[in-house]
Structure formats: structure tokens, C-alpha cells
Amino acid sequence: DAGITQSPRHKVTETGTPVTLRCHQTENHRYMYWYRQDPGHGLRLIHYSYGVKDTDKGEVSDGYSVSRSKTEDFLLTLESATSSQTSVYFCAISEPDRGNYGYTFGSGTRLTVV
Amino acid sequence: AQSVAQPEDQVNVAEGNPLTVKCTYSVSGNPYLFWYVQYPNRGLQFLLKYITGDNLVKGSYGFEAEFNKSQTSFHLKKPSALVSDSALYFCAVRDINTGGFKTIFGAGTRLFVKA
């Protein structure tokens, strides 16, 4: 999607290894989010950020950490990957301060933990 | 707590027929409601939103949604389905209790349109 990119698009990693996913935006939006998508669960919020160095937990934050050192970048780290973290991860941005309550999503990262 | 439910895992419809994808919500205040679509192997795209105003909201690709406060529903509709509408559809509600900065998604409804 225009203005928001995720990397990598696909990754296979081994159990117990750390993994970092990157979300980069060029829209200068204040709010950024990480969701995971699993069959039967829809999208569940992992962490979100409301500004540089300002982050908070979502409903499924255990085993994940995030960092936002610049407005444009939001990193998601799996401290020690487990098979239950095999999923598709989506980054999203929004700007509710300006009345933009909808999300723009990245194309997703498919992560497989073996 | 804010929540949204999509009672159907799958909806099947013939091309040219009208389609409806159902969504009900539970919020403590005025709802901010959304529909998103995910085409195969793609990210999610915004379809439409209801914040306030007319109960019938028009969105992208000919879709519309009807907000019904008494039934706490926000069903997605299209008068004439296309095969290309086959996708996964998510209803979502803004989580006002957390300042309105997070969105809660339903589990999704897979739409199959048969030629």
C-alpha cells in the first residue's frame, strides 16, 4: 500500500531465535499499530504507538516488544520466537487527531517459526 | 467492553445477486464503525466507515453499509455481486474506551461469489 511498507515480506526462523519486523511509513502519521492475523481470530492488536518513544500494549503482547525511535519506523521484535507466533503480521497507520479514524495497512509479513 | 461480531464464517452468493455480510457491535458510546476487505494474498483495504450522519454509508467498489442503532448492526451490502468481490471481509469498531485510538476487528467473513 502506498505510504506504508513492511519488511521482510516472508521469513522462516527457528524456535528460540529473535526476530525483528519493520514497518516504515511516509505519511507522517502519529499512530502506528502491529496486528497479527490468524484464522478464526481476525486481527488482534499486539502493540501500538502514539508517537516517538510512546508505545503501549495490545491484547496479545506477551512475547513481543516494539520500538519507535523515529516517526516513520515502528519495529516489532519477537524476543525468542515460538511456533505459536507463526502468523501473518500487519502494520497499520492512522491519524485520529486529524479525524482520520480509518487504518491504512501494509502488505503484511508472513512469519513461520519452525 | 467494545466488541464486534460477524456471525457468519462464510457467505455464498451467485454473481448478479445482492449480497449482505452481517456485523453486530457492542459499544458504550457512539460507535465508530468500519468495513475492510482483504483480497487473496493481499493486505487489508479500507471500504467504508460510519462516524455520524446518514445511516446508509457508501464506500468503495459499489459497497454500502447500513447502520442500525436499535439493532446494533452495521451490515455490508452490495446490490449486485461480482466474482471479483470474493474476499475476506472484516467489520471493525473503534475502541472509544482507550481514547479512540485502537480498532477492534471481527473474526472475518469469507465471501464467495459464484459465476
mmCIF file with all atom_site columns, C-alpha atoms in Angstrom:
data_model
loop_
_atom_site.group_PDB
_atom_site.id
_atom_site.type_symbol
_atom_site.label_atom_id
_atom_site.label_alt_id
_atom_site.label_comp_id
_atom_site.label_asym_id
_atom_site.label_entity_id
_atom_site.label_seq_id
_atom_site.pdbx_PDB_ins_code
_atom_site.Cartn_x
_atom_site.Cartn_y
_atom_site.Cartn_z
_atom_site.occupancy
_atom_site.B_iso_or_equiv
_atom_site.pdbx_formal_charge
_atom_site.auth_seq_id
_atom_site.auth_comp_id
_atom_site.auth_asym_id
_atom_site.auth_atom_id
_atom_site.pdbx_PDB_model_num
ATOM 1   C CA . ASP A 1 1   ? 0.000   0.000   0.000   1.00 0.00 ? 1   ASP A CA 1
ATOM 2   C CA . ALA A 1 2   ? 1.147   3.454   -0.824  1.00 0.00 ? 2   ALA A CA 1
ATOM 3   C CA . GLY A 1 3   ? 2.946   5.186   2.030   1.00 0.00 ? 3   GLY A CA 1
ATOM 4   C CA . ILE A 1 4   ? 3.485   2.143   4.230   1.00 0.00 ? 4   ILE A CA 1
ATOM 5   C CA . THR A 1 5   ? 5.844   -0.761  3.686   1.00 0.00 ? 5   THR A CA 1
ATOM 6   C CA . GLN A 1 6   ? 6.703   -3.826  5.707   1.00 0.00 ? 6   GLN A CA 1
ATOM 7   C CA . SER A 1 7   ? 9.863   -5.876  5.618   1.00 0.00 ? 7   SER A CA 1
ATOM 8   C CA . PRO A 1 8   ? 10.543  -8.655  5.174   1.00 0.00 ? 8   PRO A CA 1
ATOM 9   C CA . ARG A 1 9   ? 7.516   -9.971  3.303   1.00 0.00 ? 9   ARG A CA 1
ATOM 10  C CA . HIS A 1 10  ? 8.277   -13.550 4.244   1.00 0.00 ? 10  HIS A CA 1
ATOM 11  C CA . LYS A 1 11  ? 10.509  -15.069 6.893   1.00 0.00 ? 11  LYS A CA 1
ATOM 12  C CA . VAL A 1 12  ? 11.195  -18.525 8.223   1.00 0.00 ? 12  VAL A CA 1
ATOM 13  C CA . THR A 1 13  ? 13.007  -18.716 11.522  1.00 0.00 ? 13  THR A CA 1
ATOM 14  C CA . GLU A 1 14  ? 13.862  -21.290 14.143  1.00 0.00 ? 14  GLU A CA 1
ATOM 15  C CA . THR A 1 15  ? 12.303  -21.592 17.567  1.00 0.00 ? 15  THR A CA 1
ATOM 16  C CA . GLY A 1 16  ? 14.181  -19.586 20.160  1.00 0.00 ? 16  GLY A CA 1
ATOM 17  C CA . THR A 1 17  ? 15.728  -17.054 17.813  1.00 0.00 ? 17  THR A CA 1
ATOM 18  C CA . PRO A 1 18  ? 14.954  -13.320 17.978  1.00 0.00 ? 18  PRO A CA 1
ATOM 19  C CA . VAL A 1 19  ? 13.162  -11.799 15.004  1.00 0.00 ? 19  VAL A CA 1
ATOM 20  C CA . THR A 1 20  ? 12.537  -8.165  14.098  1.00 0.00 ? 20  THR A CA 1
ATOM 21  C CA . LEU A 1 21  ? 9.903   -6.971  11.663  1.00 0.00 ? 21  LEU A CA 1
ATOM 22  C CA . ARG A 1 22  ? 9.978   -3.465  10.299  1.00 0.00 ? 22  ARG A CA 1
ATOM 23  C CA . CYS A 1 23  ? 7.203   -1.070  9.359   1.00 0.00 ? 23  CYS A CA 1
ATOM 24  C CA . HIS A 1 24  ? 8.049   2.114   7.516   1.00 0.00 ? 24  HIS A CA 1
ATOM 25  C CA . GLN A 1 25  ? 5.629   4.937   6.663   1.00 0.00 ? 25  GLN A CA 1
ATOM 26  C CA . THR A 1 26  ? 5.994   8.090   4.611   1.00 0.00 ? 26  THR A CA 1
ATOM 27  C CA . GLU A 1 27  ? 2.659   9.634   5.674   1.00 0.00 ? 27  GLU A CA 1
ATOM 28  C CA . ASN A 1 28  ? 3.934   11.277  8.865   1.00 0.00 ? 28  ASN A CA 1
ATOM 29  C CA . HIS A 1 29  ? 1.065   9.687   10.806  1.00 0.00 ? 29  HIS A CA 1
ATOM 30  C CA . ARG A 1 30  ? 1.352   9.784   14.569  1.00 0.00 ? 30  ARG A CA 1
ATOM 31  C CA . TYR A 1 31  ? -0.271  6.409   15.257  1.00 0.00 ? 31  TYR A CA 1
ATOM 32  C CA . MET A 1 32  ? 1.185   3.072   14.216  1.00 0.00 ? 32  MET A CA 1
ATOM 33  C CA . TYR A 1 33  ? -0.020  -0.422  15.083  1.00 0.00 ? 33  TYR A CA 1
ATOM 34  C CA . TRP A 1 34  ? 1.057   -4.030  14.860  1.00 0.00 ? 34  TRP A CA 1
ATOM 35  C CA . TYR A 1 35  ? -1.624  -6.694  14.417  1.00 0.00 ? 35  TYR A CA 1
ATOM 36  C CA . ARG A 1 36  ? -1.414  -10.412 13.860  1.00 0.00 ? 36  ARG A CA 1
ATOM 37  C CA . GLN A 1 37  ? -3.901  -12.293 11.715  1.00 0.00 ? 37  GLN A CA 1
ATOM 38  C CA . ASP A 1 38  ? -4.827  -15.868 12.493  1.00 0.00 ? 38  ASP A CA 1
ATOM 39  C CA . PRO A 1 39  ? -7.715  -17.967 11.128  1.00 0.00 ? 39  PRO A CA 1
ATOM 40  C CA . GLY A 1 40  ? -10.795 -17.688 13.297  1.00 0.00 ? 40  GLY A CA 1
ATOM 41  C CA . HIS A 1 41  ? -9.387  -14.755 15.270  1.00 0.00 ? 41  HIS A CA 1
ATOM 42  C CA . GLY A 1 42  ? -9.429  -11.960 12.779  1.00 0.00 ? 42  GLY A CA 1
ATOM 43  C CA . LEU A 1 43  ? -6.843  -9.330  13.600  1.00 0.00 ? 43  LEU A CA 1
ATOM 44  C CA . ARG A 1 44  ? -5.563  -8.940  17.135  1.00 0.00 ? 44  ARG A CA 1
ATOM 45  C CA . LEU A 1 45  ? -3.601  -5.964  18.350  1.00 0.00 ? 45  LEU A CA 1
ATOM 46  C CA . ILE A 1 46  ? -0.080  -6.667  19.591  1.00 0.00 ? 46  ILE A CA 1
ATOM 47  C CA . HIS A 1 47  ? 1.298   -3.182  20.315  1.00 0.00 ? 47  HIS A CA 1
ATOM 48  C CA . TYR A 1 48  ? 0.684   0.320   19.160  1.00 0.00 ? 48  TYR A CA 1
ATOM 49  C CA . SER A 1 49  ? 2.475   3.639   19.210  1.00 0.00 ? 49  SER A CA 1
ATOM 50  C CA . TYR A 1 50  ? 1.105   7.155   19.576  1.00 0.00 ? 50  TYR A CA 1
ATOM 51  C CA . GLY A 1 51  ? 4.365   8.969   18.970  1.00 0.00 ? 51  GLY A CA 1
ATOM 52  C CA . VAL A 1 52  ? 8.142   8.662   19.043  1.00 0.00 ? 52  VAL A CA 1
ATOM 53  C CA . LYS A 1 53  ? 9.117   6.546   22.052  1.00 0.00 ? 53  LYS A CA 1
ATOM 54  C CA . ASP A 1 54  ? 5.436   6.320   23.088  1.00 0.00 ? 54  ASP A CA 1
ATOM 55  C CA . THR A 1 55  ? 4.105   2.794   22.900  1.00 0.00 ? 55  THR A CA 1
ATOM 56  C CA . ASP A 1 56  ? 1.527   0.652   24.649  1.00 0.00 ? 56  ASP A CA 1
ATOM 57  C CA . LYS A 1 57  ? 0.429   -2.958  24.783  1.00 0.00 ? 57  LYS A CA 1
ATOM 58  C CA . GLY A 1 58  ? -2.434  -4.528  22.913  1.00 0.00 ? 58  GLY A CA 1
ATOM 59  C CA . GLU A 1 59  ? -4.398  -7.658  23.721  1.00 0.00 ? 59  GLU A CA 1
ATOM 60  C CA . VAL A 1 60  ? -1.720  -10.188 22.665  1.00 0.00 ? 60  VAL A CA 1
ATOM 61  C CA . SER A 1 61  ? 1.543   -8.505  23.625  1.00 0.00 ? 61  SER A CA 1
ATOM 62  C CA . ASP A 1 62  ? 3.233   -11.360 25.518  1.00 0.00 ? 62  ASP A CA 1
ATOM 63  C CA . GLY A 1 63  ? 6.483   -12.382 23.814  1.00 0.00 ? 63  GLY A CA 1
ATOM 64  C CA . TYR A 1 64  ? 6.639   -9.211  21.720  1.00 0.00 ? 64  TYR A CA 1
ATOM 65  C CA . SER A 1 65  ? 8.334   -5.858  22.147  1.00 0.00 ? 65  SER A CA 1
ATOM 66  C CA . VAL A 1 66  ? 8.306   -2.734  19.991  1.00 0.00 ? 66  VAL A CA 1
ATOM 67  C CA . SER A 1 67  ? 10.354  0.368   19.444  1.00 0.00 ? 67  SER A CA 1
ATOM 68  C CA . ARG A 1 68  ? 9.746   3.655   17.703  1.00 0.00 ? 68  ARG A CA 1
ATOM 69  C CA . SER A 1 69  ? 12.784  5.900   17.547  1.00 0.00 ? 69  SER A CA 1
ATOM 70  C CA . LYS A 1 70  ? 11.558  7.849   14.512  1.00 0.00 ? 70  LYS A CA 1
ATOM 71  C CA . THR A 1 71  ? 8.086   8.854   13.350  1.00 0.00 ? 71  THR A CA 1
ATOM 72  C CA . GLU A 1 72  ? 8.412   6.776   10.210  1.00 0.00 ? 72  GLU A CA 1
ATOM 73  C CA . ASP A 1 73  ? 9.620   3.477   11.682  1.00 0.00 ? 73  ASP A CA 1
ATOM 74  C CA . PHE A 1 74  ? 7.901   1.032   14.030  1.00 0.00 ? 74  PHE A CA 1
ATOM 75  C CA . LEU A 1 75  ? 9.764   -2.178  14.828  1.00 0.00 ? 75  LEU A CA 1
ATOM 76  C CA . LEU A 1 76  ? 8.247   -5.364  16.204  1.00 0.00 ? 76  LEU A CA 1
ATOM 77  C CA . THR A 1 77  ? 10.594  -7.827  17.904  1.00 0.00 ? 77  THR A CA 1
ATOM 78  C CA . LEU A 1 78  ? 9.874   -11.378 18.891  1.00 0.00 ? 78  LEU A CA 1
ATOM 79  C CA . GLU A 1 79  ? 12.271  -11.875 21.776  1.00 0.00 ? 79  GLU A CA 1
ATOM 80  C CA . SER A 1 80  ? 12.501  -15.662 21.388  1.00 0.00 ? 80  SER A CA 1
ATOM 81  C CA . ALA A 1 81  ? 10.287  -16.960 18.614  1.00 0.00 ? 81  ALA A CA 1
ATOM 82  C CA . THR A 1 82  ? 7.853   -19.793 19.330  1.00 0.00 ? 82  THR A CA 1
ATOM 83  C CA . SER A 1 83  ? 5.691   -21.857 16.997  1.00 0.00 ? 83  SER A CA 1
ATOM 84  C CA . SER A 1 84  ? 2.587   -20.088 18.341  1.00 0.00 ? 84  SER A CA 1
ATOM 85  C CA . GLN A 1 85  ? 3.938   -16.886 16.833  1.00 0.00 ? 85  GLN A CA 1
ATOM 86  C CA . THR A 1 86  ? 3.659   -18.302 13.327  1.00 0.00 ? 86  THR A CA 1
ATOM 87  C CA . SER A 1 87  ? 1.242   -15.834 11.792  1.00 0.00 ? 87  SER A CA 1
ATOM 88  C CA . VAL A 1 88  ? 0.761   -13.028 9.317   1.00 0.00 ? 88  VAL A CA 1
ATOM 89  C CA . TYR A 1 89  ? 1.730   -9.682  10.803  1.00 0.00 ? 89  TYR A CA 1
ATOM 90  C CA . PHE A 1 90  ? 0.231   -6.418  9.626   1.00 0.00 ? 90  PHE A CA 1
ATOM 91  C CA . CYS A 1 91  ? 1.320   -2.905  10.360  1.00 0.00 ? 91  CYS A CA 1
ATOM 92  C CA . ALA A 1 92  ? -1.213  -0.094  10.162  1.00 0.00 ? 92  ALA A CA 1
ATOM 93  C CA . ILE A 1 93  ? -1.218  3.687   10.465  1.00 0.00 ? 93  ILE A CA 1
ATOM 94  C CA . SER A 1 94  ? -3.878  6.230   11.284  1.00 0.00 ? 94  SER A CA 1
ATOM 95  C CA . GLU A 1 95  ? -4.220  9.870   12.248  1.00 0.00 ? 95  GLU A CA 1
ATOM 96  C CA . PRO A 1 96  ? -7.292  10.252  14.518  1.00 0.00 ? 96  PRO A CA 1
ATOM 97  C CA . ASP A 1 97  ? -6.090  13.660  15.712  1.00 0.00 ? 97  ASP A CA 1
ATOM 98  C CA . ARG A 1 98  ? -6.995  14.928  12.244  1.00 0.00 ? 98  ARG A CA 1
ATOM 99  C CA . GLY A 1 99  ? -10.228 12.965  12.023  1.00 0.00 ? 99  GLY A CA 1
ATOM 100 C CA . ASN A 1 100 ? -8.672  10.090  10.070  1.00 0.00 ? 100 ASN A CA 1
ATOM 101 C CA . TYR A 1 101 ? -10.001 7.198   12.104  1.00 0.00 ? 101 TYR A CA 1
ATOM 102 C CA . GLY A 1 102 ? -9.567  4.513   9.484   1.00 0.00 ? 102 GLY A CA 1
ATOM 103 C CA . TYR A 1 103 ? -6.429  2.448   9.032   1.00 0.00 ? 103 TYR A CA 1
ATOM 104 C CA . THR A 1 104 ? -4.039  2.144   6.143   1.00 0.00 ? 104 THR A CA 1
ATOM 105 C CA . PHE A 1 105 ? -2.396  -1.260  6.205   1.00 0.00 ? 105 PHE A CA 1
ATOM 106 C CA . GLY A 1 106 ? 0.901   -2.570  4.971   1.00 0.00 ? 106 GLY A CA 1
ATOM 107 C CA . SER A 1 107 ? 1.067   -5.661  2.783   1.00 0.00 ? 107 SER A CA 1
ATOM 108 C CA . GLY A 1 108 ? 1.919   -7.939  5.684   1.00 0.00 ? 108 GLY A CA 1
ATOM 109 C CA . THR A 1 109 ? 4.769   -10.187 6.777   1.00 0.00 ? 109 THR A CA 1
ATOM 110 C CA . ARG A 1 110 ? 4.247   -13.931 6.763   1.00 0.00 ? 110 ARG A CA 1
ATOM 111 C CA . LEU A 1 111 ? 6.337   -15.394 9.584   1.00 0.00 ? 111 LEU A CA 1
ATOM 112 C CA . THR A 1 112 ? 6.883   -19.102 10.039  1.00 0.00 ? 112 THR A CA 1
ATOM 113 C CA . VAL A 1 113 ? 8.588   -20.400 13.168  1.00 0.00 ? 113 VAL A CA 1
ATOM 114 C CA . VAL A 1 114 ? 9.908   -23.949 12.794  1.00 0.00 ? 114 VAL A CA 1
ATOM 115 C CA . ALA B 2 1   ? -16.131 -3.627  26.618  1.00 0.00 ? 1   ALA B CA 1
ATOM 116 C CA . GLN B 2 2   ? -16.229 -2.747  22.976  1.00 0.00 ? 2   GLN B CA 1
ATOM 117 C CA . SER B 2 3   ? -16.725 -5.697  20.675  1.00 0.00 ? 3   SER B CA 1
ATOM 118 C CA . VAL B 2 4   ? -17.824 -6.631  17.207  1.00 0.00 ? 4   VAL B CA 1
ATOM 119 C CA . ALA B 2 5   ? -19.265 -9.904  15.945  1.00 0.00 ? 5   ALA B CA 1
ATOM 120 C CA . GLN B 2 6   ? -19.548 -11.370 12.482  1.00 0.00 ? 6   GLN B CA 1
ATOM 121 C CA . PRO B 2 7   ? -21.975 -14.265 12.850  1.00 0.00 ? 7   PRO B CA 1
ATOM 122 C CA . GLU B 2 8   ? -21.185 -15.923 9.516   1.00 0.00 ? 8   GLU B CA 1
ATOM 123 C CA . ASP B 2 9   ? -17.844 -17.503 8.750   1.00 0.00 ? 9   ASP B CA 1
ATOM 124 C CA . GLN B 2 10  ? -18.754 -17.734 5.084   1.00 0.00 ? 10  GLN B CA 1
ATOM 125 C CA . VAL B 2 11  ? -21.323 -16.268 2.716   1.00 0.00 ? 11  VAL B CA 1
ATOM 126 C CA . ASN B 2 12  ? -22.049 -17.727 -0.699  1.00 0.00 ? 12  ASN B CA 1
ATOM 127 C CA . VAL B 2 13  ? -23.866 -15.765 -3.375  1.00 0.00 ? 13  VAL B CA 1
ATOM 128 C CA . ALA B 2 14  ? -24.341 -16.027 -7.122  1.00 0.00 ? 14  ALA B CA 1
ATOM 129 C CA . GLU B 2 15  ? -22.946 -13.350 -9.376  1.00 0.00 ? 15  GLU B CA 1
ATOM 130 C CA . GLY B 2 16  ? -25.513 -10.651 -10.049 1.00 0.00 ? 16  GLY B CA 1
ATOM 131 C CA . ASN B 2 17  ? -27.446 -11.299 -6.850  1.00 0.00 ? 17  ASN B CA 1
ATOM 132 C CA . PRO B 2 18  ? -27.457 -8.895  -3.922  1.00 0.00 ? 18  PRO B CA 1
ATOM 133 C CA . LEU B 2 19  ? -25.103 -9.691  -1.078  1.00 0.00 ? 19  LEU B CA 1
ATOM 134 C CA . THR B 2 20  ? -25.161 -8.974  2.628   1.00 0.00 ? 20  THR B CA 1
ATOM 135 C CA . VAL B 2 21  ? -22.366 -9.562  5.127   1.00 0.00 ? 21  VAL B CA 1
ATOM 136 C CA . LYS B 2 22  ? -23.566 -9.191  8.695   1.00 0.00 ? 22  LYS B CA 1
ATOM 137 C CA . CYS B 2 23  ? -21.962 -7.372  11.605  1.00 0.00 ? 23  CYS B CA 1
ATOM 138 C CA . THR B 2 24  ? -23.201 -6.524  15.086  1.00 0.00 ? 24  THR B CA 1
ATOM 139 C CA . TYR B 2 25  ? -21.419 -4.394  17.623  1.00 0.00 ? 25  TYR B CA 1
ATOM 140 C CA . SER B 2 26  ? -21.353 -3.546  21.289  1.00 0.00 ? 26  SER B CA 1
ATOM 141 C CA . VAL B 2 27  ? -20.102 -0.143  22.415  1.00 0.00 ? 27  VAL B CA 1
ATOM 142 C CA . SER B 2 28  ? -20.639 2.049   25.420  1.00 0.00 ? 28  SER B CA 1
ATOM 143 C CA . GLY B 2 29  ? -20.964 5.298   23.497  1.00 0.00 ? 29  GLY B CA 1
ATOM 144 C CA . ASN B 2 30  ? -21.414 6.425   19.936  1.00 0.00 ? 30  ASN B CA 1
ATOM 145 C CA . PRO B 2 31  ? -19.890 3.818   17.632  1.00 0.00 ? 31  PRO B CA 1
ATOM 146 C CA . TYR B 2 32  ? -17.247 4.414   15.036  1.00 0.00 ? 32  TYR B CA 1
ATOM 147 C CA . LEU B 2 33  ? -17.696 1.501   12.622  1.00 0.00 ? 33  LEU B CA 1
ATOM 148 C CA . PHE B 2 34  ? -15.664 0.292   9.660   1.00 0.00 ? 34  PHE B CA 1
ATOM 149 C CA . TRP B 2 35  ? -15.516 -2.351  6.968   1.00 0.00 ? 35  TRP B CA 1
ATOM 150 C CA . TYR B 2 36  ? -12.260 -3.607  5.491   1.00 0.00 ? 36  TYR B CA 1
ATOM 151 C CA . VAL B 2 37  ? -11.652 -6.102  2.689   1.00 0.00 ? 37  VAL B CA 1
ATOM 152 C CA . GLN B 2 38  ? -8.755  -8.479  2.179   1.00 0.00 ? 38  GLN B CA 1
ATOM 153 C CA . TYR B 2 39  ? -8.259  -9.948  -1.265  1.00 0.00 ? 39  TYR B CA 1
ATOM 154 C CA . PRO B 2 40  ? -6.265  -13.209 -1.545  1.00 0.00 ? 40  PRO B CA 1
ATOM 155 C CA . ASN B 2 41  ? -2.609  -12.787 -0.555  1.00 0.00 ? 41  ASN B CA 1
ATOM 156 C CA . ARG B 2 42  ? -3.066  -9.067  -0.086  1.00 0.00 ? 42  ARG B CA 1
ATOM 157 C CA . GLY B 2 43  ? -3.197  -6.608  2.776   1.00 0.00 ? 43  GLY B CA 1
ATOM 158 C CA . LEU B 2 44  ? -6.394  -5.101  4.102   1.00 0.00 ? 44  LEU B CA 1
ATOM 159 C CA . GLN B 2 45  ? -8.082  -2.221  2.360   1.00 0.00 ? 45  GLN B CA 1
ATOM 160 C CA . PHE B 2 46  ? -10.495 0.300   3.826   1.00 0.00 ? 46  PHE B CA 1
ATOM 161 C CA . LEU B 2 47  ? -14.008 0.045   2.338   1.00 0.00 ? 47  LEU B CA 1
ATOM 162 C CA . LEU B 2 48  ? -16.176 2.464   4.297   1.00 0.00 ? 48  LEU B CA 1
ATOM 163 C CA . LYS B 2 49  ? -16.870 3.961   7.693   1.00 0.00 ? 49  LYS B CA 1
ATOM 164 C CA . TYR B 2 50  ? -19.701 5.274   9.817   1.00 0.00 ? 50  TYR B CA 1
ATOM 165 C CA . ILE B 2 51  ? -18.941 8.058   12.265  1.00 0.00 ? 51  ILE B CA 1
ATOM 166 C CA . THR B 2 52  ? -22.142 10.066  12.292  1.00 0.00 ? 52  THR B CA 1
ATOM 167 C CA . GLY B 2 53  ? -24.835 11.227  9.902   1.00 0.00 ? 53  GLY B CA 1
ATOM 168 C CA . ASP B 2 54  ? -26.817 9.199   7.380   1.00 0.00 ? 54  ASP B CA 1
ATOM 169 C CA . ASN B 2 55  ? -27.465 5.614   8.338   1.00 0.00 ? 55  ASN B CA 1
ATOM 170 C CA . LEU B 2 56  ? -26.635 4.418   4.819   1.00 0.00 ? 56  LEU B CA 1
ATOM 171 C CA . VAL B 2 57  ? -22.938 4.797   4.123   1.00 0.00 ? 57  VAL B CA 1
ATOM 172 C CA . LYS B 2 58  ? -21.474 4.379   0.653   1.00 0.00 ? 58  LYS B CA 1
ATOM 173 C CA . GLY B 2 59  ? -17.959 3.123   0.090   1.00 0.00 ? 59  GLY B CA 1
ATOM 174 C CA . SER B 2 60  ? -15.539 1.765   -2.442  1.00 0.00 ? 60  SER B CA 1
ATOM 175 C CA . TYR B 2 61  ? -16.288 -0.755  -5.230  1.00 0.00 ? 61  TYR B CA 1
ATOM 176 C CA . GLY B 2 62  ? -20.059 -0.196  -5.025  1.00 0.00 ? 62  GLY B CA 1
ATOM 177 C CA . PHE B 2 63  ? -20.382 -1.368  -1.428  1.00 0.00 ? 63  PHE B CA 1
ATOM 178 C CA . GLU B 2 64  ? -22.598 0.274   1.148   1.00 0.00 ? 64  GLU B CA 1
ATOM 179 C CA . ALA B 2 65  ? -23.416 -0.368  4.778   1.00 0.00 ? 65  ALA B CA 1
ATOM 180 C CA . GLU B 2 66  ? -26.486 0.306   6.829   1.00 0.00 ? 66  GLU B CA 1
ATOM 181 C CA . PHE B 2 67  ? -26.114 1.487   10.405  1.00 0.00 ? 67  PHE B CA 1
ATOM 182 C CA . ASN B 2 68  ? -28.996 0.399   12.624  1.00 0.00 ? 68  ASN B CA 1
ATOM 183 C CA . LYS B 2 69  ? -28.713 1.731   16.156  1.00 0.00 ? 69  LYS B CA 1
ATOM 184 C CA . SER B 2 70  ? -31.701 -0.145  17.582  1.00 0.00 ? 70  SER B CA 1
ATOM 185 C CA . GLN B 2 71  ? -30.362 -3.477  16.313  1.00 0.00 ? 71  GLN B CA 1
ATOM 186 C CA . THR B 2 72  ? -26.710 -2.519  16.930  1.00 0.00 ? 72  THR B CA 1
ATOM 187 C CA . SER B 2 73  ? -25.865 -3.703  13.440  1.00 0.00 ? 73  SER B CA 1
ATOM 188 C CA . PHE B 2 74  ? -23.717 -2.480  10.590  1.00 0.00 ? 74  PHE B CA 1
ATOM 189 C CA . HIS B 2 75  ? -24.337 -4.863  7.690   1.00 0.00 ? 75  HIS B CA 1
ATOM 190 C CA . LEU B 2 76  ? -22.336 -4.597  4.490   1.00 0.00 ? 76  LEU B CA 1
ATOM 191 C CA . LYS B 2 77  ? -24.345 -4.731  1.265   1.00 0.00 ? 77  LYS B CA 1
ATOM 192 C CA . LYS B 2 78  ? -23.987 -4.634  -2.469  1.00 0.00 ? 78  LYS B CA 1
ATOM 193 C CA . PRO B 2 79  ? -26.902 -4.680  -4.938  1.00 0.00 ? 79  PRO B CA 1
ATOM 194 C CA . SER B 2 80  ? -25.206 -6.924  -7.499  1.00 0.00 ? 80  SER B CA 1
ATOM 195 C CA . ALA B 2 81  ? -22.268 -9.179  -6.596  1.00 0.00 ? 81  ALA B CA 1
ATOM 196 C CA . LEU B 2 82  ? -19.259 -9.725  -8.830  1.00 0.00 ? 82  LEU B CA 1
ATOM 197 C CA . VAL B 2 83  ? -16.933 -12.721 -8.859  1.00 0.00 ? 83  VAL B CA 1
ATOM 198 C CA . SER B 2 84  ? -14.139 -10.272 -8.106  1.00 0.00 ? 84  SER B CA 1
ATOM 199 C CA . ASP B 2 85  ? -15.856 -9.410  -4.794  1.00 0.00 ? 85  ASP B CA 1
ATOM 200 C CA . SER B 2 86  ? -14.776 -12.794 -3.447  1.00 0.00 ? 86  SER B CA 1
ATOM 201 C CA . ALA B 2 87  ? -12.594 -11.930 -0.472  1.00 0.00 ? 87  ALA B CA 1
ATOM 202 C CA . LEU B 2 88  ? -12.383 -11.835 3.310   1.00 0.00 ? 88  LEU B CA 1
ATOM 203 C CA . TYR B 2 89  ? -14.364 -9.019  4.910   1.00 0.00 ? 89  TYR B CA 1
ATOM 204 C CA . PHE B 2 90  ? -13.748 -7.573  8.351   1.00 0.00 ? 90  PHE B CA 1
ATOM 205 C CA . CYS B 2 91  ? -16.065 -5.421  10.400  1.00 0.00 ? 91  CYS B CA 1
ATOM 206 C CA . ALA B 2 92  ? -14.375 -3.218  12.991  1.00 0.00 ? 92  ALA B CA 1
ATOM 207 C CA . VAL B 2 93  ? -15.262 -0.801  15.776  1.00 0.00 ? 93  VAL B CA 1
ATOM 208 C CA . ARG B 2 94  ? -13.186 1.974   17.248  1.00 0.00 ? 94  ARG B CA 1
ATOM 209 C CA . ASP B 2 95  ? -12.292 1.356   20.892  1.00 0.00 ? 95  ASP B CA 1
ATOM 210 C CA . ILE B 2 96  ? -13.506 4.595   22.439  1.00 0.00 ? 96  ILE B CA 1
ATOM 211 C CA . ASN B 2 97  ? -12.683 3.433   25.966  1.00 0.00 ? 97  ASN B CA 1
ATOM 212 C CA . THR B 2 98  ? -8.981  3.712   25.181  1.00 0.00 ? 98  THR B CA 1
ATOM 213 C CA . GLY B 2 99  ? -9.287  7.174   23.740  1.00 0.00 ? 99  GLY B CA 1
ATOM 214 C CA . GLY B 2 100 ? -10.463 6.022   20.355  1.00 0.00 ? 100 GLY B CA 1
ATOM 215 C CA . PHE B 2 101 ? -7.002  5.212   19.114  1.00 0.00 ? 101 PHE B CA 1
ATOM 216 C CA . LYS B 2 102 ? -7.393  1.468   18.689  1.00 0.00 ? 102 LYS B CA 1
ATOM 217 C CA . THR B 2 103 ? -9.675  -0.574  16.492  1.00 0.00 ? 103 THR B CA 1
ATOM 218 C CA . ILE B 2 104 ? -11.214 -3.936  17.364  1.00 0.00 ? 104 ILE B CA 1
ATOM 219 C CA . PHE B 2 105 ? -11.799 -6.321  14.490  1.00 0.00 ? 105 PHE B CA 1
ATOM 220 C CA . GLY B 2 106 ? -14.312 -9.091  13.994  1.00 0.00 ? 106 GLY B CA 1
ATOM 221 C CA . ALA B 2 107 ? -13.171 -12.585 13.058  1.00 0.00 ? 107 ALA B CA 1
ATOM 222 C CA . GLY B 2 108 ? -13.953 -12.005 9.400   1.00 0.00 ? 108 GLY B CA 1
ATOM 223 C CA . THR B 2 109 ? -16.452 -13.371 6.888   1.00 0.00 ? 109 THR B CA 1
ATOM 224 C CA . ARG B 2 110 ? -15.299 -15.057 3.725   1.00 0.00 ? 110 ARG B CA 1
ATOM 225 C CA . LEU B 2 111 ? -17.440 -14.146 0.725   1.00 0.00 ? 111 LEU B CA 1
ATOM 226 C CA . PHE B 2 112 ? -17.626 -16.489 -2.247  1.00 0.00 ? 112 PHE B CA 1
ATOM 227 C CA . VAL B 2 113 ? -19.311 -15.195 -5.386  1.00 0.00 ? 113 VAL B CA 1
ATOM 228 C CA . LYS B 2 114 ? -20.032 -17.924 -7.903  1.00 0.00 ? 114 LYS B CA 1
ATOM 229 C CA . ALA B 2 115 ? -20.250 -17.206 -11.628 1.00 0.00 ? 115 ALA B CA 1
#
